[in-house]
Amino acid sequence: MGKVHVLMRKEDIDTEKIQGKIAVVFDVLLATSTIVAGLYYGAKEIIPVLHGKEALKEAENRVPDSFILVGEYEGITLEGFLNPNPLALKRHIQKKTVILSTTNGTVAIHKAAPAKRIYAASLLNGKAVARALRANHADDTIILVCAGSSGEFSMEDFYGAGYVLDCLLCEQNVEWEMTDAAFTAREFYRGAGECTENILLSSRVGQMLQRFKMEEDIYFIAQRGIFDMVPYLNERKALVKGGEDCYVGYTSS
């Protein structure tokens, strides 16, 4: 029987305890939604980095026009970078490597690095993530990591984790042992019902994005289960496109 736990913030990751576990990272507004959409819309790969300096170092010696720099810090686009806005990026990413730096999501992916496997999840691909977990990790311990926002709890990440849990538990013939945090995340999602857009718009990060005139992106991100694709971190520390059978034996440890 597999086990499922939810962490409320990336700061709650214990790098020793997460070893050998399956990590699913959520930064619904905005990083993991941008990762999912970016790969769906044709990016070759997405390399998550900790900050802008690391992004510039990663770009060194790469062929010009083979990559794009995308990044923000505390909601402000980094100088010389594109904003991690999933709809605006669509026209820039075809067959390119995206070097991505964000305040929370890419940092959460790095903190989860000792895990046996790392997936990126959002509302956009929640059903596909749940299917991949059922198919490949029914006997593993799965940690759903809510990135949070600058050390604070983020309602939209918790909602996203609850959505994936609800999809995961809809299969009656597969049993999962849930911690109280996982149970609560699912109940929160189920209690919110069809209020996805309101959850995202009313969250602190959602309100910030509205001040940046990104309402259209929020409505896009609020769509549940529209992409049948599961980004995972490969041996080159790049996020690439996978499906239900994307587990191919690689472990990051």
PDB file of C-alpha atoms in Angstrom:
ATOM      1  CA  MET A   1       0.000   0.000   0.000  1.00  0.00           C
ATOM      2  CA  GLY A   2       1.335   3.433  -0.947  1.00  0.00           C
ATOM      3  CA  LYS A   3       1.461   6.365   1.444  1.00  0.00           C
ATOM      4  CA  VAL A   4       0.646  10.007   0.686  1.00  0.00           C
ATOM      5  CA  HIS A   5       1.639  13.123   2.603  1.00  0.00           C
ATOM      6  CA  VAL A   6       1.296  16.854   1.874  1.00  0.00           C
ATOM      7  CA  LEU A   7       3.834  19.520   2.809  1.00  0.00           C
ATOM      8  CA  MET A   8       2.400  23.023   3.118  1.00  0.00           C
ATOM      9  CA  ARG A   9       5.577  24.914   2.114  1.00  0.00           C
ATOM     10  CA  LYS A  10       8.869  24.177   0.404  1.00  0.00           C
ATOM     11  CA  GLU A  11      10.560  25.217   3.648  1.00  0.00           C
ATOM     12  CA  ASP A  12       9.041  22.120   5.276  1.00  0.00           C
ATOM     13  CA  ILE A  13      11.043  19.738   3.072  1.00  0.00           C
ATOM     14  CA  ASP A  14      13.370  17.541   5.109  1.00  0.00           C
ATOM     15  CA  THR A  15      16.140  16.647   2.668  1.00  0.00           C
ATOM     16  CA  GLU A  16      16.952  13.462   4.575  1.00  0.00           C
ATOM     17  CA  LYS A  17      13.385  12.217   4.965  1.00  0.00           C
ATOM     18  CA  ILE A  18      12.509  12.855   1.322  1.00  0.00           C
ATOM     19  CA  GLN A  19      15.225  10.496   0.107  1.00  0.00           C
ATOM     20  CA  GLY A  20      13.688   7.456  -1.546  1.00  0.00           C
ATOM     21  CA  LYS A  21      10.294   9.159  -1.762  1.00  0.00           C
ATOM     22  CA  ILE A  22       8.328  10.426  -4.776  1.00  0.00           C
ATOM     23  CA  ALA A  23       8.007  14.223  -4.808  1.00  0.00           C
ATOM     24  CA  VAL A  24       5.216  16.024  -6.650  1.00  0.00           C
ATOM     25  CA  VAL A  25       5.782  19.782  -6.653  1.00  0.00           C
ATOM     26  CA  PHE A  26       2.976  22.347  -6.917  1.00  0.00           C
ATOM     27  CA  ASP A  27       3.391  26.050  -7.625  1.00  0.00           C
ATOM     28  CA  VAL A  28       0.013  26.584  -9.239  1.00  0.00           C
ATOM     29  CA  LEU A  29       0.522  30.357  -9.507  1.00  0.00           C
ATOM     30  CA  LEU A  30       2.797  30.204 -11.389  1.00  0.00           C
ATOM     31  CA  ALA A  31       5.866  28.046 -11.945  1.00  0.00           C
ATOM     32  CA  THR A  32       4.524  24.506 -12.313  1.00  0.00           C
ATOM     33  CA  SER A  33       1.620  25.702 -14.457  1.00  0.00           C
ATOM     34  CA  THR A  34       4.153  27.475 -16.689  1.00  0.00           C
ATOM     35  CA  ILE A  35       6.256  24.290 -16.834  1.00  0.00           C
ATOM     36  CA  VAL A  36       3.274  22.156 -17.837  1.00  0.00           C
ATOM     37  CA  ALA A  37       2.029  24.628 -20.439  1.00  0.00           C
ATOM     38  CA  GLY A  38       5.532  25.312 -21.760  1.00  0.00           C
ATOM     39  CA  LEU A  39       6.245  21.649 -22.463  1.00  0.00           C
ATOM     40  CA  TYR A  40       2.794  21.157 -23.942  1.00  0.00           C
ATOM     41  CA  TYR A  41       3.314  24.107 -26.289  1.00  0.00           C
ATOM     42  CA  GLY A  42       6.606  22.785 -27.641  1.00  0.00           C
ATOM     43  CA  ALA A  43       9.513  23.615 -25.355  1.00  0.00           C
ATOM     44  CA  LYS A  44      12.329  21.095 -25.731  1.00  0.00           C
ATOM     45  CA  GLU A  45      12.985  21.039 -21.977  1.00  0.00           C
ATOM     46  CA  ILE A  46      12.771  23.312 -18.960  1.00  0.00           C
ATOM     47  CA  ILE A  47      15.740  23.735 -16.641  1.00  0.00           C
ATOM     48  CA  PRO A  48      14.688  24.959 -13.178  1.00  0.00           C
ATOM     49  CA  VAL A  49      17.273  27.122 -11.421  1.00  0.00           C
ATOM     50  CA  LEU A  50      17.469  28.798  -8.026  1.00  0.00           C
ATOM     51  CA  HIS A  51      17.933  32.403  -9.126  1.00  0.00           C
ATOM     52  CA  GLY A  52      18.862  34.725 -11.956  1.00  0.00           C
ATOM     53  CA  LYS A  53      22.630  34.345 -11.542  1.00  0.00           C
ATOM     54  CA  GLU A  54      22.354  30.583 -11.840  1.00  0.00           C
ATOM     55  CA  ALA A  55      20.189  31.025 -14.941  1.00  0.00           C
ATOM     56  CA  LEU A  56      22.857  33.179 -16.601  1.00  0.00           C
ATOM     57  CA  LYS A  57      25.541  30.632 -15.715  1.00  0.00           C
ATOM     58  CA  GLU A  58      23.390  27.844 -17.156  1.00  0.00           C
ATOM     59  CA  ALA A  59      23.078  29.863 -20.373  1.00  0.00           C
ATOM     60  CA  GLU A  60      26.835  30.204 -20.826  1.00  0.00           C
ATOM     61  CA  ASN A  61      28.281  28.371 -23.838  1.00  0.00           C
ATOM     62  CA  ARG A  62      24.835  27.487 -25.160  1.00  0.00           C
ATOM     63  CA  VAL A  63      24.106  28.063 -28.834  1.00  0.00           C
ATOM     64  CA  PRO A  64      22.398  31.432 -29.343  1.00  0.00           C
ATOM     65  CA  ASP A  65      18.670  31.097 -30.090  1.00  0.00           C
ATOM     66  CA  SER A  66      18.644  27.562 -28.678  1.00  0.00           C
ATOM     67  CA  PHE A  67      17.288  28.763 -25.324  1.00  0.00           C
ATOM     68  CA  ILE A  68      15.315  31.496 -23.623  1.00  0.00           C
ATOM     69  CA  LEU A  69      15.707  32.962 -20.154  1.00  0.00           C
ATOM     70  CA  VAL A  70      12.469  33.159 -18.170  1.00  0.00           C
ATOM     71  CA  GLY A  71      12.299  34.436 -14.635  1.00  0.00           C
ATOM     72  CA  GLU A  72      10.849  36.541 -11.864  1.00  0.00           C
ATOM     73  CA  TYR A  73      11.563  37.386  -8.253  1.00  0.00           C
ATOM     74  CA  GLU A  74       8.720  38.391  -5.937  1.00  0.00           C
ATOM     75  CA  GLY A  75       6.538  38.834  -9.003  1.00  0.00           C
ATOM     76  CA  ILE A  76       8.896  41.217 -10.813  1.00  0.00           C
ATOM     77  CA  THR A  77      10.345  40.032 -14.126  1.00  0.00           C
ATOM     78  CA  LEU A  78      14.128  39.690 -13.978  1.00  0.00           C
ATOM     79  CA  GLU A  79      16.046  42.121 -16.182  1.00  0.00           C
ATOM     80  CA  GLY A  80      16.784  40.574 -19.573  1.00  0.00           C
ATOM     81  CA  PHE A  81      14.376  37.676 -18.935  1.00  0.00           C
ATOM     82  CA  LEU A  82      10.887  36.914 -20.186  1.00  0.00           C
ATOM     83  CA  ASN A  83       8.060  36.817 -17.669  1.00  0.00           C
ATOM     84  CA  PRO A  84       6.923  33.282 -16.705  1.00  0.00           C
ATOM     85  CA  ASN A  85       3.507  33.974 -18.131  1.00  0.00           C
ATOM     86  CA  PRO A  86       2.268  30.728 -19.747  1.00  0.00           C
ATOM     87  CA  LEU A  87       0.113  32.354 -22.408  1.00  0.00           C
ATOM     88  CA  ALA A  88       2.652  34.983 -23.492  1.00  0.00           C
ATOM     89  CA  LEU A  89       5.482  32.420 -23.598  1.00  0.00           C
ATOM     90  CA  LYS A  90       3.610  30.243 -26.060  1.00  0.00           C
ATOM     91  CA  ARG A  91       5.029  32.057 -29.090  1.00  0.00           C
ATOM     92  CA  HIS A  92       8.645  32.022 -27.860  1.00  0.00           C
ATOM     93  CA  ILE A  93       9.370  28.451 -26.782  1.00  0.00           C
ATOM     94  CA  GLN A  94       9.029  26.139 -29.778  1.00  0.00           C
ATOM     95  CA  LYS A  95      11.862  23.565 -29.689  1.00  0.00           C
ATOM     96  CA  LYS A  96      13.862  25.697 -27.257  1.00  0.00           C
ATOM     97  CA  THR A  97      15.367  25.045 -23.858  1.00  0.00           C
ATOM     98  CA  VAL A  98      13.684  27.219 -21.250  1.00  0.00           C
ATOM     99  CA  ILE A  99      15.937  28.239 -18.357  1.00  0.00           C
ATOM    100  CA  LEU A 100      13.443  29.096 -15.621  1.00  0.00           C
ATOM    101  CA  SER A 101      13.995  30.978 -12.362  1.00  0.00           C
ATOM    102  CA  THR A 102      11.099  31.716  -9.991  1.00  0.00           C
ATOM    103  CA  THR A 103      10.727  32.815  -6.403  1.00  0.00           C
ATOM    104  CA  ASN A 104       9.089  29.616  -5.197  1.00  0.00           C
ATOM    105  CA  GLY A 105       8.448  26.824  -7.697  1.00  0.00           C
ATOM    106  CA  THR A 106      11.933  26.245  -9.064  1.00  0.00           C
ATOM    107  CA  VAL A 107      13.356  26.593  -5.550  1.00  0.00           C
ATOM    108  CA  ALA A 108      10.932  23.896  -4.351  1.00  0.00           C
ATOM    109  CA  ILE A 109      12.075  21.569  -7.142  1.00  0.00           C
ATOM    110  CA  HIS A 110      15.696  22.075  -6.072  1.00  0.00           C
ATOM    111  CA  LYS A 111      14.891  21.453  -2.405  1.00  0.00           C
ATOM    112  CA  ALA A 112      13.162  18.197  -3.386  1.00  0.00           C
ATOM    113  CA  ALA A 113      16.255  17.038  -5.311  1.00  0.00           C
ATOM    114  CA  PRO A 114      17.118  14.138  -2.944  1.00  0.00           C
ATOM    115  CA  ALA A 115      13.793  12.448  -3.789  1.00  0.00           C
ATOM    116  CA  LYS A 116      13.796   9.290  -5.879  1.00  0.00           C
ATOM    117  CA  ARG A 117      11.598  10.965  -8.483  1.00  0.00           C
ATOM    118  CA  ILE A 118      10.316  14.518  -9.015  1.00  0.00           C
ATOM    119  CA  TYR A 119       7.195  15.488 -10.941  1.00  0.00           C
ATOM    120  CA  ALA A 120       5.745  18.944 -11.657  1.00  0.00           C
ATOM    121  CA  ALA A 121       1.995  19.231 -11.141  1.00  0.00           C
ATOM    122  CA  SER A 122      -0.697  21.839 -11.587  1.00  0.00           C
ATOM    123  CA  LEU A 123      -4.432  21.935 -12.114  1.00  0.00           C
ATOM    124  CA  LEU A 124      -3.781  21.712 -15.852  1.00  0.00           C
ATOM    125  CA  ASN A 125      -2.344  18.187 -15.624  1.00  0.00           C
ATOM    126  CA  GLY A 126      -3.674  16.903 -12.303  1.00  0.00           C
ATOM    127  CA  LYS A 127      -5.507  13.896 -13.742  1.00  0.00           C
ATOM    128  CA  ALA A 128      -2.445  12.783 -15.703  1.00  0.00           C
ATOM    129  CA  VAL A 129      -0.238  13.095 -12.608  1.00  0.00           C
ATOM    130  CA  ALA A 130      -2.673  10.960 -10.603  1.00  0.00           C
ATOM    131  CA  ARG A 131      -2.669   8.284 -13.310  1.00  0.00           C
ATOM    132  CA  ALA A 132       1.143   8.263 -13.381  1.00  0.00           C
ATOM    133  CA  LEU A 133       1.276   7.879  -9.606  1.00  0.00           C
ATOM    134  CA  ARG A 134      -1.186   4.993  -9.674  1.00  0.00           C
ATOM    135  CA  ALA A 135       0.622   3.282 -12.540  1.00  0.00           C
ATOM    136  CA  ASN A 136       4.165   3.654 -11.237  1.00  0.00           C
ATOM    137  CA  HIS A 137       4.150   4.339  -7.507  1.00  0.00           C
ATOM    138  CA  ALA A 138       1.351   2.353  -5.876  1.00  0.00           C
ATOM    139  CA  ASP A 139       3.792   0.999  -3.278  1.00  0.00           C
ATOM    140  CA  ASP A 140       5.844   4.177  -2.760  1.00  0.00           C
ATOM    141  CA  THR A 141       5.605   7.053  -0.315  1.00  0.00           C
ATOM    142  CA  ILE A 142       4.471  10.131  -2.216  1.00  0.00           C
ATOM    143  CA  ILE A 143       5.109  13.644  -0.922  1.00  0.00           C
ATOM    144  CA  LEU A 144       2.956  16.368  -2.451  1.00  0.00           C
ATOM    145  CA  VAL A 145       5.010  19.546  -1.984  1.00  0.00           C
ATOM    146  CA  CYS A 146       3.172  22.858  -1.961  1.00  0.00           C
ATOM    147  CA  ALA A 147       5.786  25.473  -2.832  1.00  0.00           C
ATOM    148  CA  GLY A 148       4.027  28.224  -0.937  1.00  0.00           C
ATOM    149  CA  SER A 149       4.933  31.863  -1.328  1.00  0.00           C
ATOM    150  CA  SER A 150       8.082  33.301   0.259  1.00  0.00           C
ATOM    151  CA  GLY A 151       7.758  31.048   3.293  1.00  0.00           C
ATOM    152  CA  GLU A 152       3.991  31.418   3.599  1.00  0.00           C
ATOM    153  CA  PHE A 153       1.196  28.918   2.981  1.00  0.00           C
ATOM    154  CA  SER A 154      -0.492  29.253  -0.443  1.00  0.00           C
ATOM    155  CA  MET A 155      -4.139  28.290  -0.742  1.00  0.00           C
ATOM    156  CA  GLU A 156      -3.908  27.566  -4.470  1.00  0.00           C
ATOM    157  CA  ASP A 157      -1.104  25.013  -4.027  1.00  0.00           C
ATOM    158  CA  PHE A 158      -3.052  23.252  -1.273  1.00  0.00           C
ATOM    159  CA  TYR A 159      -6.103  23.198  -3.540  1.00  0.00           C
ATOM    160  CA  GLY A 160      -3.999  21.732  -6.371  1.00  0.00           C
ATOM    161  CA  ALA A 161      -2.664  19.014  -4.084  1.00  0.00           C
ATOM    162  CA  GLY A 162      -6.218  18.214  -3.035  1.00  0.00           C
ATOM    163  CA  TYR A 163      -7.284  17.961  -6.660  1.00  0.00           C
ATOM    164  CA  VAL A 164      -4.544  15.453  -7.479  1.00  0.00           C
ATOM    165  CA  LEU A 165      -5.431  13.475  -4.346  1.00  0.00           C
ATOM    166  CA  ASP A 166      -9.083  13.402  -5.361  1.00  0.00           C
ATOM    167  CA  CYS A 167      -8.104  12.087  -8.798  1.00  0.00           C
ATOM    168  CA  LEU A 168      -5.718   9.588  -7.192  1.00  0.00           C
ATOM    169  CA  LEU A 169      -8.326   8.189  -4.815  1.00  0.00           C
ATOM    170  CA  CYS A 170     -11.097   7.824  -7.387  1.00  0.00           C
ATOM    171  CA  GLU A 171      -9.693   4.381  -8.302  1.00  0.00           C
ATOM    172  CA  GLN A 172     -11.440   2.122  -5.831  1.00  0.00           C
ATOM    173  CA  ASN A 173      -9.186  -0.886  -6.367  1.00  0.00           C
ATOM    174  CA  VAL A 174      -6.025   0.956  -5.255  1.00  0.00           C
ATOM    175  CA  GLU A 175      -5.559   1.756  -1.550  1.00  0.00           C
ATOM    176  CA  TRP A 176      -3.498   4.618  -0.172  1.00  0.00           C
ATOM    177  CA  GLU A 177      -2.553   5.467   3.383  1.00  0.00           C
ATOM    178  CA  MET A 178      -3.058   9.211   3.858  1.00  0.00           C
ATOM    179  CA  THR A 179      -1.644  11.466   6.550  1.00  0.00           C
ATOM    180  CA  ASP A 180      -3.913  14.042   8.178  1.00  0.00           C
ATOM    181  CA  ALA A 181      -2.413  16.729   5.925  1.00  0.00           C
ATOM    182  CA  ALA A 182      -3.251  14.725   2.801  1.00  0.00           C
ATOM    183  CA  PHE A 183      -6.775  13.981   4.056  1.00  0.00           C
ATOM    184  CA  THR A 184      -7.326  17.680   4.799  1.00  0.00           C
ATOM    185  CA  ALA A 185      -6.079  18.769   1.362  1.00  0.00           C
ATOM    186  CA  ARG A 186      -8.534  16.442  -0.348  1.00  0.00           C
ATOM    187  CA  GLU A 187     -11.411  17.565   1.872  1.00  0.00           C
ATOM    188  CA  PHE A 188     -10.567  21.209   1.165  1.00  0.00           C
ATOM    189  CA  TYR A 189     -10.672  20.537  -2.565  1.00  0.00           C
ATOM    190  CA  ARG A 190     -13.928  18.622  -2.348  1.00  0.00           C
ATOM    191  CA  GLY A 191     -15.496  21.296  -0.162  1.00  0.00           C
ATOM    192  CA  ALA A 192     -14.547  24.030  -2.617  1.00  0.00           C
ATOM    193  CA  GLY A 193     -16.405  22.199  -5.379  1.00  0.00           C
ATOM    194  CA  GLU A 194     -16.423  24.065  -8.689  1.00  0.00           C
ATOM    195  CA  CYS A 195     -14.949  27.277  -7.244  1.00  0.00           C
ATOM    196  CA  THR A 196     -11.531  26.838  -8.877  1.00  0.00           C
ATOM    197  CA  GLU A 197     -11.368  30.296 -10.421  1.00  0.00           C
ATOM    198  CA  ASN A 198     -12.495  31.969  -7.184  1.00  0.00           C
ATOM    199  CA  ILE A 199      -9.855  30.078  -5.195  1.00  0.00           C
ATOM    200  CA  LEU A 200      -7.104  31.270  -7.519  1.00  0.00           C
ATOM    201  CA  LEU A 201      -8.394  34.835  -7.858  1.00  0.00           C
ATOM    202  CA  SER A 202      -8.887  35.309  -4.115  1.00  0.00           C
ATOM    203  CA  SER A 203      -5.495  33.908  -3.105  1.00  0.00           C
ATOM    204  CA  ARG A 204      -2.747  36.359  -2.160  1.00  0.00           C
ATOM    205  CA  VAL A 205      -0.649  35.454  -5.207  1.00  0.00           C
ATOM    206  CA  GLY A 206      -3.735  35.575  -7.409  1.00  0.00           C
ATOM    207  CA  GLN A 207      -4.451  39.107  -6.256  1.00  0.00           C
ATOM    208  CA  MET A 208      -0.857  40.080  -6.991  1.00  0.00           C
ATOM    209  CA  LEU A 209      -1.100  38.634 -10.510  1.00  0.00           C
ATOM    210  CA  GLN A 210      -4.309  40.594 -11.086  1.00  0.00           C
ATOM    211  CA  ARG A 211      -2.423  43.784 -10.237  1.00  0.00           C
ATOM    212  CA  PHE A 212      -0.001  42.775 -12.998  1.00  0.00           C
ATOM    213  CA  LYS A 213      -2.962  42.403 -15.419  1.00  0.00           C
ATOM    214  CA  MET A 214      -2.640  38.610 -15.605  1.00  0.00           C
ATOM    215  CA  GLU A 215      -6.302  37.673 -15.103  1.00  0.00           C
ATOM    216  CA  GLU A 216      -6.344  35.795 -18.404  1.00  0.00           C
ATOM    217  CA  ASP A 217      -3.501  33.570 -17.222  1.00  0.00           C
ATOM    218  CA  ILE A 218      -5.330  32.818 -13.978  1.00  0.00           C
ATOM    219  CA  TYR A 219      -8.435  31.695 -15.868  1.00  0.00           C
ATOM    220  CA  PHE A 220      -6.236  29.548 -18.108  1.00  0.00           C
ATOM    221  CA  ILE A 221      -4.447  27.957 -15.146  1.00  0.00           C
ATOM    222  CA  ALA A 222      -7.788  27.246 -13.435  1.00  0.00           C
ATOM    223  CA  GLN A 223      -8.666  24.640 -16.079  1.00  0.00           C
ATOM    224  CA  ARG A 224      -8.459  21.191 -14.525  1.00  0.00           C
ATOM    225  CA  GLY A 225      -7.053  18.159 -16.286  1.00  0.00           C
ATOM    226  CA  ILE A 226      -6.813  19.558 -19.811  1.00  0.00           C
ATOM    227  CA  PHE A 227      -3.235  18.368 -20.488  1.00  0.00           C
ATOM    228  CA  ASP A 228      -2.452  14.649 -20.539  1.00  0.00           C
ATOM    229  CA  MET A 229       1.222  15.113 -19.733  1.00  0.00           C
ATOM    230  CA  VAL A 230       3.472  14.745 -16.679  1.00  0.00           C
ATOM    231  CA  PRO A 231       6.743  16.724 -16.523  1.00  0.00           C
ATOM    232  CA  TYR A 232       9.500  14.903 -14.648  1.00  0.00           C
ATOM    233  CA  LEU A 233      13.076  15.772 -13.767  1.00  0.00           C
ATOM    234  CA  ASN A 234      15.504  13.673 -15.791  1.00  0.00           C
ATOM    235  CA  GLU A 235      19.141  12.744 -15.168  1.00  0.00           C
ATOM    236  CA  ARG A 236      20.310  16.053 -16.675  1.00  0.00           C
ATOM    237  CA  LYS A 237      18.223  17.979 -14.122  1.00  0.00           C
ATOM    238  CA  ALA A 238      15.880  19.136 -16.855  1.00  0.00           C
ATOM    239  CA  LEU A 239      12.100  18.853 -16.784  1.00  0.00           C
ATOM    240  CA  VAL A 240      10.850  16.968 -19.813  1.00  0.00           C
ATOM    241  CA  LYS A 241       7.518  15.764 -21.088  1.00  0.00           C
ATOM    242  CA  GLY A 242       6.209  12.416 -19.882  1.00  0.00           C
ATOM    243  CA  GLY A 243       2.916  10.560 -19.863  1.00  0.00           C
ATOM    244  CA  GLU A 244       1.284   7.951 -17.665  1.00  0.00           C
ATOM    245  CA  ASP A 245       4.221   5.612 -18.289  1.00  0.00           C
ATOM    246  CA  CYS A 246       6.898   8.299 -17.809  1.00  0.00           C
ATOM    247  CA  TYR A 247       8.663   6.435 -15.022  1.00  0.00           C
ATOM    248  CA  VAL A 248      11.666   4.908 -16.806  1.00  0.00           C
ATOM    249  CA  GLY A 249      13.805   3.741 -13.928  1.00  0.00           C
ATOM    250  CA  TYR A 250      15.784   6.924 -13.390  1.00  0.00           C
ATOM    251  CA  THR A 251      16.279   8.123  -9.823  1.00  0.00           C
ATOM    252  CA  SER A 252      17.713  11.516  -8.978  1.00  0.00           C
ATOM    253  CA  SER A 253      19.611  10.323  -5.932  1.00  0.00           C
TER     254      SER A 253
END
